[in-house]
CSV table of C-alpha atoms and ligand atoms in Angstrom, one decimal:
chain,number,residue,atom,x,y,z
A,1,MET,CA,113.7,95.9,113.0
A,2,TYR,CA,113.8,98.1,110.1
A,3,SER,CA,116.9,100.5,109.4
A,4,PRO,CA,115.4,103.7,109.6
A,5,ASP,CA,118.4,105.7,108.0
A,6,ASP,CA,118.0,104.5,104.3
A,7,THR,CA,115.5,105.8,102.0
A,8,ILE,CA,112.6,103.6,101.2
A,9,VAL,CA,110.0,103.6,98.2
A,10,ALA,CA,106.9,101.6,97.5
A,11,ILE,CA,103.6,101.9,95.7
A,12,ALA,CA,101.2,103.5,98.1
A,13,THR,CA,98.0,102.7,96.2
A,14,PRO,CA,96.3,99.2,96.0
A,15,PRO,CA,97.4,96.7,93.2
A,16,GLY,CA,95.7,97.0,90.1
A,17,ARG,CA,94.7,99.6,87.6
A,18,GLY,CA,93.3,102.9,88.5
A,19,GLY,CA,92.9,106.7,87.6
A,20,VAL,CA,95.8,107.6,89.7
A,21,GLY,CA,98.6,105.7,91.2
A,22,VAL,CA,100.9,106.7,93.9
A,23,VAL,CA,104.6,106.1,94.5
A,24,ARG,CA,106.0,107.2,98.1
A,25,VAL,CA,109.8,108.0,98.7
A,26,SER,CA,110.8,109.0,102.1
A,27,GLY,CA,114.6,109.4,103.6
A,28,PRO,CA,117.6,111.4,103.2
A,29,SER,CA,117.7,110.5,99.2
A,30,ALA,CA,114.2,111.3,98.5
A,31,ARG,CA,115.5,114.8,97.0
A,32,ALA,CA,117.9,112.8,95.1
A,33,VAL,CA,115.3,110.6,93.8
A,34,ALA,CA,113.1,113.4,92.7
A,35,SER,CA,115.7,115.1,90.4
A,36,ALA,CA,116.5,111.7,89.2
A,37,VAL,CA,112.9,110.7,88.3
A,38,ALA,CA,111.5,114.3,87.4
A,39,GLU,CA,112.4,115.7,84.0
A,40,ARG,CA,113.1,119.0,85.1
A,41,ALA,CA,116.1,121.0,86.1
A,42,ALA,CA,114.9,123.1,89.0
A,43,PRO,CA,114.4,121.5,92.3
A,44,LEU,CA,110.8,120.8,93.3
A,45,GLU,CA,109.3,123.6,95.6
A,46,PRO,CA,108.2,122.3,99.0
A,47,ARG,CA,104.8,121.2,99.4
A,48,HIS,CA,103.9,122.2,96.0
A,49,ALA,CA,102.5,120.2,93.4
A,50,THR,CA,104.4,120.0,90.1
A,51,LEU,CA,103.1,118.3,87.1
A,52,THR,CA,106.3,117.2,84.9
A,53,HIS,CA,107.5,114.2,82.9
A,54,VAL,CA,108.7,111.4,84.8
A,55,ARG,CA,111.8,109.1,83.6
A,56,ALA,CA,112.6,105.7,83.6
A,57,GLY,CA,115.9,104.4,82.2
A,58,GLY,CA,116.4,107.9,80.6
A,59,THR,CA,113.2,108.2,78.7
A,60,ALA,CA,110.1,109.7,79.8
A,61,ILE,CA,107.3,107.5,80.7
A,62,ASP,CA,104.6,109.6,82.1
A,63,ARG,CA,103.3,113.0,83.1
A,64,ALA,CA,102.9,113.0,87.1
A,65,VAL,CA,102.4,115.4,89.8
A,66,LEU,CA,105.2,115.4,92.2
A,67,THR,CA,105.2,116.8,95.6
A,68,PHE,CA,108.3,117.2,97.8
A,69,PHE,CA,107.6,117.3,101.7
A,70,PRO,CA,111.1,118.5,103.2
A,71,ALA,CA,111.6,117.0,107.0
A,72,PRO,CA,110.1,117.2,109.5
A,73,HIS,CA,106.9,118.5,108.2
A,74,SER,CA,105.9,115.3,106.3
A,75,TYR,CA,103.8,112.0,107.0
A,76,THR,CA,107.0,110.2,108.1
A,77,GLY,CA,108.8,113.2,109.4
A,78,GLU,CA,111.6,112.7,106.8
A,79,ASP,CA,112.0,114.1,103.6
A,80,LEU,CA,109.3,112.6,101.5
A,81,LEU,CA,108.5,112.5,97.9
A,82,GLU,CA,105.1,111.8,96.4
A,83,ILE,CA,104.5,110.8,92.8
A,84,SER,CA,101.3,110.6,91.6
A,85,ALA,CA,101.3,108.9,88.1
A,86,HIS,CA,98.6,107.3,86.1
A,87,GLY,CA,97.6,104.1,87.8
A,88,SER,CA,99.1,101.7,85.7
A,89,PRO,CA,101.0,98.7,87.5
A,90,VAL,CA,103.6,98.7,84.7
A,91,LEU,CA,104.4,102.6,84.9
A,92,LEU,CA,104.3,102.4,88.9
A,93,ARG,CA,106.7,99.6,88.8
A,94,ALA,CA,109.1,101.5,86.5
A,95,ILE,CA,109.1,104.5,88.4
A,96,VAL,CA,109.9,102.4,91.6
A,97,ASP,CA,112.9,100.8,89.7
A,98,SER,CA,114.2,104.3,89.0
A,99,ALA,CA,113.7,105.3,92.4
A,100,VAL,CA,115.8,102.2,93.5
A,101,LYS,CA,118.4,103.0,90.8
A,102,ALA,CA,118.7,106.6,92.6
A,103,GLY,CA,119.5,104.9,96.2
A,104,ALA,CA,116.0,104.1,97.6
A,105,ARG,CA,115.4,100.6,98.7
A,106,LEU,CA,111.8,98.9,98.6
A,107,ALA,CA,109.9,99.3,101.9
A,108,GLU,CA,108.8,96.8,104.3
A,109,PRO,CA,105.1,96.5,105.3
A,110,GLY,CA,104.3,99.5,107.6
A,111,GLU,CA,107.5,101.2,107.3
A,112,PHE,CA,106.1,104.6,106.3
A,113,THR,CA,104.2,104.7,109.3
A,114,PHE,CA,106.7,103.1,111.5
A,115,ARG,CA,109.1,105.9,110.5
A,116,ALA,CA,106.4,108.6,111.3
A,117,TYR,CA,105.9,107.0,114.7
A,118,LEU,CA,109.9,106.8,115.2
A,119,HIS,CA,110.3,110.4,114.3
A,120,GLY,CA,107.4,111.5,117.0
A,121,ARG,CA,104.8,112.4,114.3
A,122,ILE,CA,102.2,110.0,115.6
A,123,ASP,CA,102.2,107.6,118.7
A,124,LEU,CA,101.6,104.1,118.4
A,125,VAL,CA,98.0,104.2,119.2
A,126,GLN,CA,97.7,106.5,116.2
A,127,ALA,CA,99.9,104.3,114.0
A,128,GLU,CA,97.5,101.3,114.9
A,129,ALA,CA,94.6,103.9,114.0
A,130,VAL,CA,96.1,104.3,110.5
A,131,GLN,CA,95.8,100.7,110.1
A,132,ASP,CA,92.4,100.3,111.6
A,133,LEU,CA,91.1,103.3,109.3
A,134,VAL,CA,92.4,101.8,106.2
A,135,GLU,CA,90.8,98.2,107.1
A,136,ALA,CA,87.5,99.7,108.0
A,137,VAL,CA,84.5,98.1,106.5
A,138,THR,CA,81.8,99.9,108.3
A,139,PRO,CA,81.4,103.8,108.9
A,140,LEU,CA,81.4,103.0,112.5
A,141,GLN,CA,84.8,101.1,112.8
A,142,ALA,CA,86.0,104.2,110.3
A,143,ARG,CA,84.7,106.6,112.8
A,144,ALA,CA,86.4,105.0,115.9
A,145,ALA,CA,89.7,104.8,114.1
A,146,PHE,CA,89.6,108.2,113.0
A,147,ASP,CA,89.1,109.5,116.4
A,148,GLN,CA,92.0,107.5,117.6
A,149,LEU,CA,94.1,109.0,114.8
A,150,GLU,CA,93.2,112.7,115.9
A,151,GLY,CA,94.4,111.7,119.3
A,152,THR,CA,91.5,111.4,121.3
A,153,LEU,CA,92.6,108.3,123.2
A,154,THR,CA,96.2,109.3,123.3
A,155,CYS,CA,95.1,112.9,124.9
A,156,ARG,CA,93.4,110.9,127.7
A,157,ILE,CA,96.1,108.3,128.3
A,158,HIS,CA,98.4,111.5,128.5
A,159,GLU,CA,96.1,113.1,130.9
A,160,ILE,CA,96.2,110.0,133.1
A,161,ASP,CA,100.0,109.8,132.7
A,162,SER,CA,100.6,113.2,133.9
A,163,ALA,CA,98.8,113.0,136.9
A,164,LEU,CA,100.7,110.0,137.6
A,165,PHE,CA,103.8,111.6,137.0
A,166,GLU,CA,103.1,114.4,139.2
A,167,LEU,CA,102.1,111.9,142.0
A,168,SER,CA,105.3,109.7,141.5
A,169,ALA,CA,107.5,112.9,141.9
A,170,ARG,CA,105.9,113.5,145.2
A,171,LEU,CA,106.2,110.0,146.3
A,172,GLU,CA,109.9,110.1,145.2
A,173,ALA,CA,110.4,113.4,147.5
A,174,SER,CA,109.1,111.7,150.3
A,175,LEU,CA,111.6,108.6,149.6
A,176,ASP,CA,114.3,111.3,149.3
A,177,PHE,CA,113.7,112.5,152.8
A,178,PRO,CA,112.5,109.3,154.8
A,179,ASP,CA,112.4,111.0,158.2
A,180,GLU,CA,109.6,112.9,157.1
A,181,GLY,CA,107.6,110.1,156.1
A,182,TYR,CA,104.5,110.8,154.0
A,183,HIS,CA,105.5,114.4,154.0
A,184,PHE,CA,104.8,115.4,150.5
A,185,VAL,CA,101.8,113.3,150.1
A,186,GLU,CA,99.6,112.3,153.0
A,187,PRO,CA,98.5,108.6,152.5
A,188,GLY,CA,94.9,109.2,152.7
A,189,SER,CA,94.9,111.8,149.8
A,190,ALA,CA,97.4,109.6,148.0
A,191,SER,CA,95.2,106.8,147.8
A,192,LYS,CA,92.2,108.9,147.0
A,193,GLU,CA,94.2,110.4,144.0
A,194,ILE,CA,95.2,107.2,143.0
A,195,LEU,CA,91.5,105.8,143.0
A,196,ASP,CA,90.3,108.7,140.8
A,197,ILE,CA,92.8,107.7,138.3
A,198,VAL,CA,91.4,104.1,138.5
A,199,HIS,CA,88.2,105.5,138.0
A,200,GLU,CA,89.4,107.4,134.7
A,201,LEU,CA,90.9,104.0,133.5
A,202,ASP,CA,87.7,101.8,134.3
A,203,SER,CA,85.6,104.6,132.4
A,204,LEU,CA,87.7,104.3,129.3
A,205,LEU,CA,87.6,100.3,129.8
A,206,ALA,CA,83.9,100.3,130.5
A,207,ASP,CA,83.4,100.3,126.7
A,208,ALA,CA,86.3,98.2,125.7
A,209,GLY,CA,84.1,95.2,124.9
A,210,ARG,CA,81.8,97.1,122.8
A,211,GLY,CA,85.1,98.5,121.2
A,212,ARG,CA,86.6,95.4,120.6
A,213,LEU,CA,83.4,94.3,118.7
A,214,VAL,CA,83.6,97.5,116.6
A,215,ARG,CA,87.3,96.8,115.6
A,216,GLU,CA,87.5,93.1,115.0
A,217,GLY,CA,83.7,92.1,114.3
A,218,ALA,CA,82.4,88.9,115.0
A,219,GLN,CA,81.2,85.6,113.2
A,220,VAL,CA,78.0,84.5,113.3
A,221,ALA,CA,76.9,81.1,112.4
A,222,ILE,CA,73.4,80.4,110.9
A,223,LEU,CA,72.5,76.8,111.9
A,224,GLY,CA,69.3,74.7,111.6
A,225,ARG,CA,68.1,71.6,109.9
A,226,PRO,CA,67.5,71.4,106.0
A,227,ASN,CA,64.8,73.8,104.6
A,228,SER,CA,64.2,75.7,107.9
A,229,GLY,CA,65.1,79.0,106.1
A,230,LYS,CA,68.8,79.4,106.9
A,231,SER,CA,69.8,80.6,103.2
A,232,SER,CA,66.9,83.1,103.2
A,233,LEU,CA,67.6,84.6,106.5
A,234,PHE,CA,71.4,85.0,105.4
A,235,ASN,CA,70.4,86.7,102.2
A,236,ARG,CA,67.8,89.0,104.1
A,237,LEU,CA,70.5,89.9,106.5
A,238,ALA,CA,73.1,90.2,104.0
A,239,GLY,CA,70.8,92.3,101.6
A,240,SER,CA,71.7,89.9,98.8
A,241,GLY,CA,70.9,86.9,96.8
A,242,ARG,CA,74.2,85.4,97.6
A,243,ALA,CA,73.1,82.4,99.1
A,244,ILE,CA,71.0,79.8,96.9
A,245,VAL,CA,67.3,79.5,98.2
A,246,THR,CA,65.2,76.5,97.2
A,247,ASP,CA,62.6,74.2,98.4
A,248,ILE,CA,65.0,71.3,97.9
A,249,PRO,CA,66.6,70.2,100.9
A,250,GLY,CA,70.3,70.0,101.0
A,251,THR,CA,70.9,72.8,98.6
A,252,THR,CA,73.7,74.8,100.8
A,253,ARG,CA,76.4,72.6,101.0
A,254,ASP,CA,79.5,74.6,101.8
A,255,LEU,CA,79.8,77.4,103.8
A,256,VAL,CA,79.0,80.9,102.5
A,257,THR,CA,80.0,83.8,104.3
A,258,GLU,CA,79.5,87.6,103.8
A,259,VAL,CA,80.5,90.5,105.9
A,260,VAL,CA,77.4,92.4,106.9
A,261,ASP,CA,77.1,95.9,108.6
A,262,ILE,CA,75.0,95.3,111.4
A,263,ASP,CA,74.7,98.5,113.6
A,264,GLY,CA,78.3,99.6,112.8
A,265,ALA,CA,79.6,96.3,113.6
A,266,ALA,CA,81.3,93.9,110.7
A,267,ILE,CA,79.6,90.8,111.2
A,268,THR,CA,81.0,87.9,109.5
A,269,LEU,CA,77.9,85.8,108.7
A,270,VAL,CA,78.0,82.0,107.9
A,271,ASP,CA,75.4,80.2,106.0
A,272,THR,CA,75.6,76.7,106.5
A,273,ALA,CA,74.5,73.2,105.4
A,274,GLY,CA,71.1,71.8,106.7
A,275,LEU,CA,71.9,69.7,109.9
A,276,HIS,CA,70.3,66.1,109.9
A,277,GLY,CA,71.3,63.0,111.1
A,278,ALA,CA,70.4,60.7,108.2
A,279,ALA,CA,72.6,62.3,105.6
A,280,THR,CA,73.8,59.7,103.2
A,281,ASP,CA,75.4,61.9,100.6
A,282,ALA,CA,79.1,62.0,101.0
A,283,VAL,CA,78.8,65.8,99.9
A,284,GLU,CA,76.3,66.4,102.2
A,285,GLN,CA,78.0,64.7,105.1
A,286,GLU,CA,81.0,67.2,104.3
A,287,GLY,CA,78.8,70.2,104.5
A,288,ILE,CA,77.5,69.0,107.8
A,289,SER,CA,80.8,68.5,109.3
A,290,ARG,CA,81.8,72.1,108.0
A,291,ALA,CA,78.6,73.5,109.6
A,292,HIS,CA,79.7,71.9,113.1
A,293,ALA,CA,83.0,73.4,112.6
A,294,ALA,CA,81.5,76.8,111.9
A,295,ARG,CA,79.4,76.5,115.2
A,296,ARG,CA,82.4,75.7,117.1
A,297,VAL,CA,84.4,78.8,116.1
A,298,ALA,CA,81.6,81.2,115.7
A,299,ASP,CA,81.1,84.0,118.3
A,300,LEU,CA,77.4,83.5,118.3
A,301,ALA,CA,75.0,80.8,117.0
A,302,ILE,CA,71.7,81.3,115.2
A,303,VAL,CA,69.6,78.5,115.7
A,304,VAL,CA,66.8,78.4,112.9
A,305,LEU,CA,63.6,76.5,113.8
A,306,ASP,CA,60.7,76.0,111.2
A,307,ARG,CA,57.5,77.2,112.9
A,308,SER,CA,55.4,76.0,110.2
A,309,ARG,CA,56.5,72.2,110.7
A,310,PRO,CA,56.7,70.2,114.0
A,311,LEU,CA,59.9,70.0,115.8
A,312,GLU,CA,62.2,67.0,114.8
A,313,GLU,CA,64.9,65.2,116.6
A,314,ASP,CA,67.5,67.2,114.4
A,315,ASP,CA,66.3,70.4,115.9
A,316,ARG,CA,66.5,68.8,119.5
A,317,ASP,CA,70.2,67.9,118.6
A,318,LEU,CA,71.0,71.2,117.4
A,319,LEU,CA,69.4,72.7,120.5
A,320,ALA,CA,71.4,70.4,122.7
A,321,ALA,CA,74.6,71.1,120.9
A,322,THR,CA,74.4,74.8,121.2
A,323,LYS,CA,73.4,75.0,124.7
A,324,SER,CA,76.5,76.0,126.3
A,325,GLY,CA,77.3,78.8,124.0
A,326,PRO,CA,76.1,82.1,123.1
A,327,ARG,CA,73.3,81.6,120.9
A,328,LEU,CA,69.8,83.2,119.4
A,329,ILE,CA,67.0,80.6,118.4
A,330,LEU,CA,64.7,81.8,116.0
A,331,GLY,CA,61.1,80.5,115.1
A,332,ASN,CA,61.4,81.1,111.0
A,333,LYS,CA,58.4,81.3,108.3
A,334,SER,CA,56.3,82.8,111.2
A,335,ASP,CA,54.2,84.0,108.5
A,336,LEU,CA,52.8,80.8,108.0
A,337,SER,CA,50.3,78.9,110.4
A,338,GLU,CA,52.3,77.6,113.1
A,339,ALA,CA,52.8,74.1,113.8
A,340,TRP,CA,53.9,74.4,117.5
A,341,PRO,CA,53.4,77.3,120.1
A,342,ILE,CA,56.4,79.2,120.6
A,343,GLU,CA,56.3,78.3,124.4
A,344,SER,CA,56.6,74.6,123.8
A,345,ALA,CA,60.1,74.8,122.8
A,346,GLY,CA,61.0,75.4,126.4
A,347,VAL,CA,63.8,78.1,125.2
A,348,GLY,CA,63.4,81.7,124.5
A,349,VAL,CA,62.5,81.7,120.8
A,350,LEU,CA,62.5,85.0,118.4
A,351,ALA,CA,59.6,84.7,116.0
A,352,VAL,CA,60.8,85.8,112.5
A,353,SER,CA,60.2,85.5,108.8
A,354,ALA,CA,62.8,85.6,106.3
A,355,THR,CA,60.5,86.1,103.7
A,356,SER,CA,58.1,88.8,104.8
A,357,GLY,CA,60.9,90.4,107.0
A,358,ARG,CA,58.9,90.3,110.3
A,359,GLY,CA,61.1,90.2,113.4
A,360,ILE,CA,64.3,91.1,111.4
A,361,ASP,CA,65.2,94.2,113.0
A,362,ALA,CA,64.7,92.6,116.3
A,363,LEU,CA,67.0,89.9,115.3
A,364,ARG,CA,69.5,92.5,114.2
A,365,ARG,CA,69.4,94.3,117.7
A,366,GLY,CA,69.5,90.5,119.3
A,367,ILE,CA,72.8,89.7,117.5
A,368,ILE,CA,74.4,93.0,118.8
A,369,THR,CA,73.1,92.6,122.2
A,370,ALA,CA,74.2,88.9,122.2
A,371,LEU,CA,77.8,90.2,121.4
A,372,SER,CA,78.1,93.1,123.2
A,373,SER,CA,75.6,93.0,125.9
A,374,ARG,CA,74.5,96.3,124.8
A,375,ASP,CA,71.6,97.0,122.7
A,376,ARG,CA,73.2,99.7,120.4
A,377,LEU,CA,76.5,100.2,119.0
A,378,ARG,CA,75.8,104.0,117.8
A,379,ASP,CA,78.6,106.0,119.5
A,380,THR,CA,82.2,105.6,118.9
A,381,PRO,CA,84.0,103.5,121.6
A,382,ALA,CA,87.4,105.3,123.0
A,383,VAL,CA,89.1,101.8,123.3
A,384,THR,CA,88.6,99.4,120.5
A,385,ASN,CA,92.0,97.5,120.5
A,386,ALA,CA,92.5,94.5,122.7
A,387,ARG,CA,96.0,95.2,123.1
A,388,HIS,CA,95.3,98.8,124.7
A,389,ALA,CA,92.3,97.2,126.7
A,390,GLU,CA,94.6,94.7,128.0
A,391,LEU,CA,97.5,97.0,129.1
A,392,LEU,CA,94.9,99.7,130.5
A,393,SER,CA,93.3,97.0,132.8
A,394,ARG,CA,96.8,95.8,134.1
A,395,ALA,CA,97.7,99.5,134.8
A,396,ALA,CA,94.4,100.0,136.8
A,397,ASP,CA,95.2,96.9,138.7
A,398,ALA,CA,98.6,98.0,139.3
A,399,LEU,CA,97.1,101.4,140.7
A,400,ARG,CA,94.6,99.5,142.9
A,401,ARG,CA,97.5,97.8,144.5
A,402,ALA,CA,99.3,101.3,145.0
A,403,ALA,CA,96.0,102.6,146.4
A,404,ARG,CA,95.8,99.8,148.8
A,405,ALA,CA,99.3,100.1,149.8
A,406,ALA,CA,98.8,103.7,150.6
A,407,GLU,CA,95.8,103.3,152.7
A,408,GLU,CA,97.5,100.6,154.9
A,409,ARG,CA,100.7,102.9,155.1
A,410,THR,CA,102.8,100.6,153.7
A,411,ALA,CA,106.2,102.2,152.9
A,412,GLU,CA,106.2,104.6,150.1
A,413,GLU,CA,108.5,102.9,148.0
A,414,PHE,CA,106.0,100.0,147.6
A,415,VAL,CA,103.3,102.8,146.4
A,416,ALA,CA,105.8,104.2,144.2
A,417,ALA,CA,106.8,100.9,142.7
A,418,ASP,CA,103.1,100.3,141.6
A,419,VAL,CA,102.4,103.8,140.3
A,420,GLY,CA,105.8,103.2,138.3
A,421,GLU,CA,104.4,100.1,137.0
A,422,ALA,CA,101.1,101.6,135.7
A,423,ARG,CA,103.1,104.3,134.1
A,424,ALA,CA,105.2,101.7,132.3
A,425,LEU,CA,101.9,100.0,131.1
A,426,LEU,CA,100.5,103.2,129.9
A,427,GLU,CA,103.7,104.1,127.8
A,428,GLU,CA,103.6,100.7,126.2
A,429,VAL,CA,99.9,101.3,125.1
A,430,THR,CA,101.3,104.7,123.4
A,431,GLY,CA,104.5,103.5,122.4
A,432,ALA,CA,106.8,105.4,124.6
A,433,ARG,CA,108.1,102.1,125.8
A,434,THR,CA,107.1,99.2,123.8
A,435,PRO,CA,109.2,96.3,123.3
A,436,GLU,CA,110.5,95.7,119.8
A,437,ASP,CA,108.9,92.3,119.2
A,438,VAL,CA,105.4,94.0,119.9
A,439,LEU,CA,106.2,96.8,117.5
A,440,HIS,CA,107.5,94.4,114.9
A,441,ALA,CA,104.0,92.4,115.4
A,442,ILE,CA,102.1,95.5,115.2
A,443,PHE,CA,103.9,97.0,111.9
A,444,SER,CA,104.1,93.7,109.9
A,445,ARG,CA,100.4,93.7,109.7
A,446,PHE,CA,100.3,96.6,107.7
A,447,CYS,CA,100.4,96.4,103.9
A,448,ILE,CA,103.5,97.7,101.9
A,449,GLY,CA,103.2,101.2,101.1
A,450,LYS,CA,101.6,102.2,104.4
B,1,GDP,N1,56.7,81.2,103.9
B,1,GDP,C1,57.9,81.3,104.3
B,1,GDP,N2,59.0,80.5,103.4
B,1,GDP,C2,60.3,80.5,103.8
B,1,GDP,C3,60.5,81.4,104.8
B,1,GDP,N3,61.9,81.2,104.7
B,1,GDP,C4,62.5,80.4,103.9
B,1,GDP,N4,61.3,79.8,103.2
B,1,GDP,C5,61.2,78.9,102.0
B,1,GDP,O1,61.7,77.6,102.7
B,1,GDP,C6,62.4,77.1,101.6
B,1,GDP,C7,63.8,76.9,102.1
B,1,GDP,O2,64.6,77.9,102.3
B,1,GDP,P1,66.1,78.1,102.2
B,1,GDP,O3,66.4,79.5,102.6
B,1,GDP,O4,66.8,77.5,101.2
B,1,GDP,O5,66.3,77.2,103.5
B,1,GDP,P2,67.8,76.5,104.0
B,1,GDP,O6,67.8,74.7,103.4
B,1,GDP,O7,67.5,76.3,105.5
B,1,GDP,O8,69.0,77.2,103.5
B,1,GDP,C8,62.5,77.9,100.5
B,1,GDP,O9,61.3,77.5,99.5
B,1,GDP,C9,62.0,79.4,100.9
B,1,GDP,O10,61.6,80.3,100.2
B,1,GDP,C10,59.7,82.0,105.4
B,1,GDP,O11,60.0,82.9,106.4
B,1,GDP,N5,58.5,82.2,105.3
B,2,MG,MG1,70.6,76.9,102.5
């Protein structure tokens, strides 16, 4: 994929203006770039911040702080130069151009972190955590990513893998001395050892559904007939006046979305146009068809009924349309006198009031429960990434097969083969043995400069 032998350069700070902007250079020519860019004769002292003029095209263009990290003690494990200049896109581009003239090339997305992985500074789980940490929108997402960056998951996988390594060594030894049969591992104890490891994996995976909700968030569509209070609920959950609220039916015509932190999960709320069968206006009809599209892609539908008015056919149509998927049914405007008793709907209805706030905490909990089958997300899940979860659960399957084979006293080589497969899957998680296309898919999602 990327060539790791040359020197790369990129702006590491986000596009736009800021107090400080950082240019990163990594690779064998980082030192040469430093002396070409810095207006100073003496070489930079390792890991010391040095204030100096920086040059482009022979003239000084800014005063910047340069820090040189010699290999292997740097983010990438290579010679690395960080130039903190003033955060002007014009300046930063000029510095990048100077670096290119001095022998660097523009970095590809994720290439700095890829090099850190390639040089063993971090494993693949940690590299993915870097991306997750940068992209986190809720504190819980950031905490889960930071745990992984710190190596919590990596350590647990290593422990599991060394137990498997030790076991396969004994299985191999038995294979080398076939006359002795299960000499080095007694089949009963082999299967018990394997099942203990399966138990470890299962406990990691127990939380993976919740972890996935934390990492990826979810889409929740708010649906209901006109004037039922969808936009008011949307604003209440979003804590903003993002959606227009009026008592004129058909105010919301397009989808309005907002990412909201609900118990640590990044929930994309979608407010939709009121659903009713009698819409004649072309714009309203388009809004309704978008609302249905949002309903179909949502992870959860919130059906809003108006308790202050009798249920109508539009309500019943919506209840029928959302019947088969995950949904929460709300009886809104419960601050007003009710036009229908909550039991008469024939389904579970949560009484809320968007204007008074009644039932909104229960609604937040209901959303999390519907999405994760847990009532709280509070503590940080160990596994959050679907790629990891899938590989770990395949490893557990392979080990269950191995345990069964050992139990049934099948030849050791079959047991050894399944244990070997489980190890390969664990190594694919940490990146010790990961196909190149998977690596490419992971790192190409990074931003440039990361
Ligand atoms: N009393 C009361 N009025 C509400 C409540 N929720 C919404 N409304 C009012 O109902 C009208 C329609 O609300 P809106 O959020 O625009 O409904 P939408 O068409 O479903 O988006 C507005 O006048 C709101 O102030 C509620 O819980 N209680
Ligand atoms: Mg609305």
